[in-house]
mmCIF file of C-alpha atoms in Angstrom:
data_model
loop_
_atom_site.group_PDB
_atom_site.id
_atom_site.type_symbol
_atom_site.label_atom_id
_atom_site.label_comp_id
_atom_site.label_asym_id
_atom_site.label_seq_id
_atom_site.Cartn_x
_atom_site.Cartn_y
_atom_site.Cartn_z
ATOM 1 C CA UNK A 1 47.397 216.112 262.530
ATOM 2 C CA UNK A 2 43.884 216.187 263.929
ATOM 3 C CA UNK A 3 44.061 219.143 266.325
ATOM 4 C CA UNK A 4 45.775 221.135 263.886
ATOM 5 C CA UNK A 5 42.913 220.066 261.578
ATOM 6 C CA UNK A 6 40.184 220.909 263.773
ATOM 7 C CA UNK A 7 40.770 224.889 264.365
ATOM 8 C CA UNK A 8 40.444 225.726 260.207
ATOM 9 C CA UNK A 9 37.518 223.384 259.979
ATOM 10 C CA UNK A 10 35.646 224.332 263.034
ATOM 11 C CA UNK A 11 36.032 228.022 261.751
ATOM 12 C CA UNK A 12 34.750 227.334 258.249
ATOM 13 C CA UNK A 13 38.131 228.118 256.657
ATOM 14 C CA UNK A 14 37.308 227.738 252.900
ATOM 15 C CA UNK A 15 40.622 226.698 251.930
ATOM 16 C CA UNK A 16 40.067 223.553 254.113
ATOM 17 C CA UNK A 17 36.696 222.871 253.128
ATOM 18 C CA UNK A 18 38.090 223.126 249.582
ATOM 19 C CA UNK A 19 40.952 220.600 249.863
ATOM 20 C CA UNK A 20 39.007 218.573 251.929
ATOM 21 C CA UNK A 21 39.293 215.748 249.693
ATOM 22 C CA UNK A 22 43.056 215.575 250.203
ATOM 23 C CA UNK A 23 43.170 216.074 253.721
ATOM 24 C CA UNK A 24 40.433 213.038 254.454
ATOM 25 C CA UNK A 25 42.748 210.945 252.432
ATOM 26 C CA UNK A 26 45.709 211.952 254.693
ATOM 27 C CA UNK A 27 43.187 210.743 257.532
ATOM 28 C CA UNK A 28 43.631 207.258 256.114
ATOM 29 C CA UNK A 29 39.957 206.654 255.561
ATOM 30 C CA UNK A 30 39.378 207.314 259.451
ATOM 31 C CA UNK A 31 41.594 204.182 259.935
ATOM 32 C CA UNK A 32 42.762 206.058 263.261
ATOM 33 C CA UNK A 33 39.359 206.105 264.499
ATOM 34 C CA UNK A 34 39.779 202.097 265.275
ATOM 35 C CA UNK A 35 41.910 200.301 268.063
ATOM 36 C CA UNK A 36 45.406 199.290 266.951
ATOM 37 C CA UNK A 37 46.706 196.590 268.532
ATOM 38 C CA UNK A 38 50.229 197.815 268.216
ATOM 39 C CA UNK A 39 49.637 200.286 270.312
ATOM 40 C CA UNK A 40 48.201 198.453 273.256
ATOM 41 C CA UNK A 41 50.425 196.947 275.655
ATOM 42 C CA UNK A 42 50.695 195.302 279.065
ATOM 43 C CA UNK A 43 52.651 196.601 281.926
ATOM 44 C CA UNK A 44 53.939 194.660 285.028
ATOM 45 C CA UNK A 45 53.086 196.538 288.257
ATOM 46 C CA UNK A 46 54.444 194.104 290.696
ATOM 47 C CA UNK A 47 51.699 191.200 290.958
ATOM 48 C CA UNK A 48 49.230 193.288 288.581
ATOM 49 C CA UNK A 49 49.154 193.659 285.054
ATOM 50 C CA UNK A 50 47.684 196.606 283.613
ATOM 51 C CA UNK A 51 47.105 197.255 279.977
ATOM 52 C CA UNK A 52 48.021 200.709 278.737
ATOM 53 C CA UNK A 53 46.493 201.848 275.210
ATOM 54 C CA UNK A 54 48.424 204.131 273.511
ATOM 55 C CA UNK A 55 46.282 204.968 271.023
ATOM 56 C CA UNK A 56 43.325 206.355 272.641
ATOM 57 C CA UNK A 57 44.212 209.744 272.644
ATOM 58 C CA UNK A 58 44.658 209.589 268.943
ATOM 59 C CA UNK A 59 41.147 207.699 268.590
ATOM 60 C CA UNK A 60 39.704 210.289 270.732
ATOM 61 C CA UNK A 61 41.365 213.241 268.847
ATOM 62 C CA UNK A 62 40.005 211.559 265.574
ATOM 63 C CA UNK A 63 36.582 211.220 266.368
ATOM 64 C CA UNK A 64 36.404 214.800 267.682
ATOM 65 C CA UNK A 65 37.695 215.849 264.157
ATOM 66 C CA UNK A 66 34.785 213.749 262.668
ATOM 67 C CA UNK A 67 32.744 215.531 265.096
ATOM 68 C CA UNK A 68 33.838 218.842 263.429
ATOM 69 C CA UNK A 69 33.641 217.804 260.244
ATOM 70 C CA UNK A 70 29.875 216.764 260.214
ATOM 71 C CA UNK A 71 29.085 220.613 262.378
ATOM 72 C CA UNK A 72 31.227 222.432 259.263
ATOM 73 C CA UNK A 73 31.680 219.921 256.406
ATOM 74 C CA UNK A 74 28.945 217.287 256.311
ATOM 75 C CA UNK A 75 28.530 217.972 252.407
ATOM 76 C CA UNK A 76 32.198 216.709 251.766
ATOM 77 C CA UNK A 77 31.863 213.341 253.978
ATOM 78 C CA UNK A 78 30.077 210.375 253.260
ATOM 79 C CA UNK A 79 28.456 209.262 256.529
ATOM 80 C CA UNK A 80 27.415 205.670 255.406
ATOM 81 C CA UNK A 81 31.109 204.723 254.809
ATOM 82 C CA UNK A 82 32.201 206.210 258.619
ATOM 83 C CA UNK A 83 29.107 204.453 260.636
ATOM 84 C CA UNK A 84 30.029 201.119 260.112
ATOM 85 C CA UNK A 85 32.740 199.782 261.343
ATOM 86 C CA UNK A 86 34.143 203.233 263.144
ATOM 87 C CA UNK A 87 31.313 204.586 264.742
ATOM 88 C CA UNK A 88 30.076 200.977 266.050
ATOM 89 C CA UNK A 89 34.026 200.464 266.930
ATOM 90 C CA UNK A 90 33.978 203.888 268.573
ATOM 91 C CA UNK A 91 30.867 202.929 270.590
ATOM 92 C CA UNK A 92 32.234 199.920 272.025
ATOM 93 C CA UNK A 93 35.604 201.798 272.712
ATOM 94 C CA UNK A 94 36.930 203.516 276.249
ATOM 95 C CA UNK A 95 34.453 205.769 278.095
ATOM 96 C CA UNK A 96 36.730 208.796 276.794
ATOM 97 C CA UNK A 97 36.109 207.572 273.125
ATOM 98 C CA UNK A 98 32.183 206.479 273.494
ATOM 99 C CA UNK A 99 31.254 209.720 274.862
ATOM 100 C CA UNK A 100 32.101 211.828 271.491
ATOM 101 C CA UNK A 101 30.648 208.947 269.775
ATOM 102 C CA UNK A 102 27.365 209.376 271.227
ATOM 103 C CA UNK A 103 27.287 213.080 270.335
ATOM 104 C CA UNK A 104 28.376 212.103 266.525
ATOM 105 C CA UNK A 105 25.564 209.467 266.452
ATOM 106 C CA UNK A 106 23.329 211.800 267.569
ATOM 107 C CA UNK A 107 24.117 214.516 264.929
ATOM 108 C CA UNK A 108 24.228 211.905 262.302
ATOM 109 C CA UNK A 109 20.793 210.553 263.651
ATOM 110 C CA UNK A 110 19.356 214.524 262.848
ATOM 111 C CA UNK A 111 21.209 215.327 259.641
ATOM 112 C CA UNK A 112 21.386 211.790 257.984
ATOM 113 C CA UNK A 113 18.743 209.746 259.287
ATOM 114 C CA UNK A 114 18.605 207.450 256.113
ATOM 115 C CA UNK A 115 21.989 206.566 256.675
ATOM 116 C CA UNK A 116 21.812 206.098 260.262
ATOM 117 C CA UNK A 117 18.380 203.817 260.046
ATOM 118 C CA UNK A 118 20.423 201.593 256.955
ATOM 119 C CA UNK A 119 22.927 200.161 260.011
ATOM 120 C CA UNK A 120 20.652 200.796 262.890
ATOM 121 C CA UNK A 121 20.694 197.106 264.082
ATOM 122 C CA UNK A 122 24.392 196.848 264.234
ATOM 123 C CA UNK A 123 24.578 200.360 266.442
ATOM 124 C CA UNK A 124 22.205 198.597 269.120
ATOM 125 C CA UNK A 125 24.495 196.198 270.653
ATOM 126 C CA UNK A 126 27.338 198.702 271.674
ATOM 127 C CA UNK A 127 24.320 200.680 272.905
ATOM 128 C CA UNK A 128 22.825 198.183 274.964
ATOM 129 C CA UNK A 129 26.006 197.026 276.611
ATOM 130 C CA UNK A 130 26.644 200.786 277.899
ATOM 131 C CA UNK A 131 23.339 201.261 279.161
ATOM 132 C CA UNK A 132 23.458 197.653 280.988
ATOM 133 C CA UNK A 133 26.822 198.304 282.308
ATOM 134 C CA UNK A 134 27.404 198.166 286.304
ATOM 135 C CA UNK A 135 30.320 199.140 287.987
ATOM 136 C CA UNK A 136 31.855 196.844 290.532
ATOM 137 C CA UNK A 137 30.266 197.126 294.375
ATOM 138 C CA UNK A 138 33.528 198.509 295.399
ATOM 139 C CA UNK A 139 33.786 201.166 292.672
ATOM 140 C CA UNK A 140 34.528 204.348 293.589
ATOM 141 C CA UNK A 141 32.049 207.615 293.607
ATOM 142 C CA UNK A 142 34.310 208.840 290.658
ATOM 143 C CA UNK A 143 33.581 205.648 288.690
ATOM 144 C CA UNK A 144 29.844 205.600 289.681
ATOM 145 C CA UNK A 145 29.558 209.227 288.600
ATOM 146 C CA UNK A 146 31.353 208.316 285.121
ATOM 147 C CA UNK A 147 29.175 205.268 284.578
ATOM 148 C CA UNK A 148 26.076 207.388 285.117
ATOM 149 C CA UNK A 149 27.036 210.324 282.456
ATOM 150 C CA UNK A 150 28.173 207.377 280.035
ATOM 151 C CA UNK A 151 24.433 206.024 280.745
ATOM 152 C CA UNK A 152 22.852 209.694 280.088
ATOM 153 C CA UNK A 153 25.149 209.992 276.980
ATOM 154 C CA UNK A 154 24.139 206.974 275.439
ATOM 155 C CA UNK A 155 20.442 207.297 276.123
ATOM 156 C CA UNK A 156 20.832 210.823 274.660
ATOM 157 C CA UNK A 157 21.916 209.156 271.193
ATOM 158 C CA UNK A 158 19.147 206.436 271.737
ATOM 159 C CA UNK A 159 16.507 209.417 272.124
ATOM 160 C CA UNK A 160 17.667 210.822 268.845
ATOM 161 C CA UNK A 161 17.393 207.303 266.948
ATOM 162 C CA UNK A 162 13.821 206.845 268.685
ATOM 163 C CA UNK A 163 12.910 210.440 267.283
ATOM 164 C CA UNK A 164 13.945 209.193 263.341
ATOM 165 C CA UNK A 165 10.845 208.602 261.552
ATOM 166 C CA UNK A 166 10.492 204.933 260.786
ATOM 167 C CA UNK A 167 12.924 203.965 263.267
ATOM 168 C CA UNK A 168 10.730 201.226 264.725
ATOM 169 C CA UNK A 169 11.905 199.410 261.516
ATOM 170 C CA UNK A 170 14.405 197.719 263.525
ATOM 171 C CA UNK A 171 13.474 195.002 265.564
ATOM 172 C CA UNK A 172 16.341 195.017 267.427
ATOM 173 C CA UNK A 173 15.743 198.833 268.527
ATOM 174 C CA UNK A 174 12.268 198.014 269.237
ATOM 175 C CA UNK A 175 13.642 195.239 271.732
ATOM 176 C CA UNK A 176 16.296 197.956 273.225
ATOM 177 C CA UNK A 177 13.153 200.361 273.452
ATOM 178 C CA UNK A 178 11.111 197.657 275.242
ATOM 179 C CA UNK A 179 14.001 196.955 277.818
ATOM 180 C CA UNK A 180 14.290 200.622 278.752
ATOM 181 C CA UNK A 181 10.442 200.977 279.506
ATOM 182 C CA UNK A 182 10.526 197.903 281.657
ATOM 183 C CA UNK A 183 13.622 199.565 283.717
ATOM 184 C CA UNK A 184 12.398 201.978 285.949
ATOM 185 C CA UNK A 185 15.722 203.708 286.657
ATOM 186 C CA UNK A 186 16.486 203.533 283.016
ATOM 187 C CA UNK A 187 13.020 204.947 281.717
ATOM 188 C CA UNK A 188 13.053 207.653 284.470
ATOM 189 C CA UNK A 189 16.494 209.022 283.030
ATOM 190 C CA UNK A 190 15.158 208.231 278.979
ATOM 191 C CA UNK A 191 11.928 210.190 280.267
ATOM 192 C CA UNK A 192 13.830 213.413 281.464
ATOM 193 C CA UNK A 193 16.657 213.371 278.653
ATOM 194 C CA UNK A 194 13.579 213.169 276.057
ATOM 195 C CA UNK A 195 11.694 216.360 277.539
ATOM 196 C CA UNK A 196 15.220 218.437 277.899
#
């Protein structure tokens, strides 16, 4: 459903925009953006156990649809009801889900700053965990590069939050900015992103 929905909304199809209310009801009030325990299973690989999340692609597609909605039909969506718990959950999810969530948060900070400011405290913790995550010492180059991309993506979202007038009204966000400024590597990345 999400992939079929993505193209007409992205092209600004009047029919889809007109019937968006009914489509969103089918979207189950954004519940597809949350991890579903019945889609997570453990697979035994000899002495190892591997967790497989069959809902990962569904969540990724759901957030990509939300991103498209923000671009084409923002007036039809209530951002306040979406940010918590759905976007907050996505910011604390798998790499493939976090990346579109950082982009969505950046767009919401620019287009709906008051909705973001109202829940800013709850968004700080997942962003903080992302920028402070360190890969294992024996991680391969691909994992290290992926983590760097994730940190840059989170810092891009933090930069947008920092631009919001009144963004300093949140004590947790002030503490996050203080933590970034005290870390030379994070501050260099933040500064370069801010000046892009």
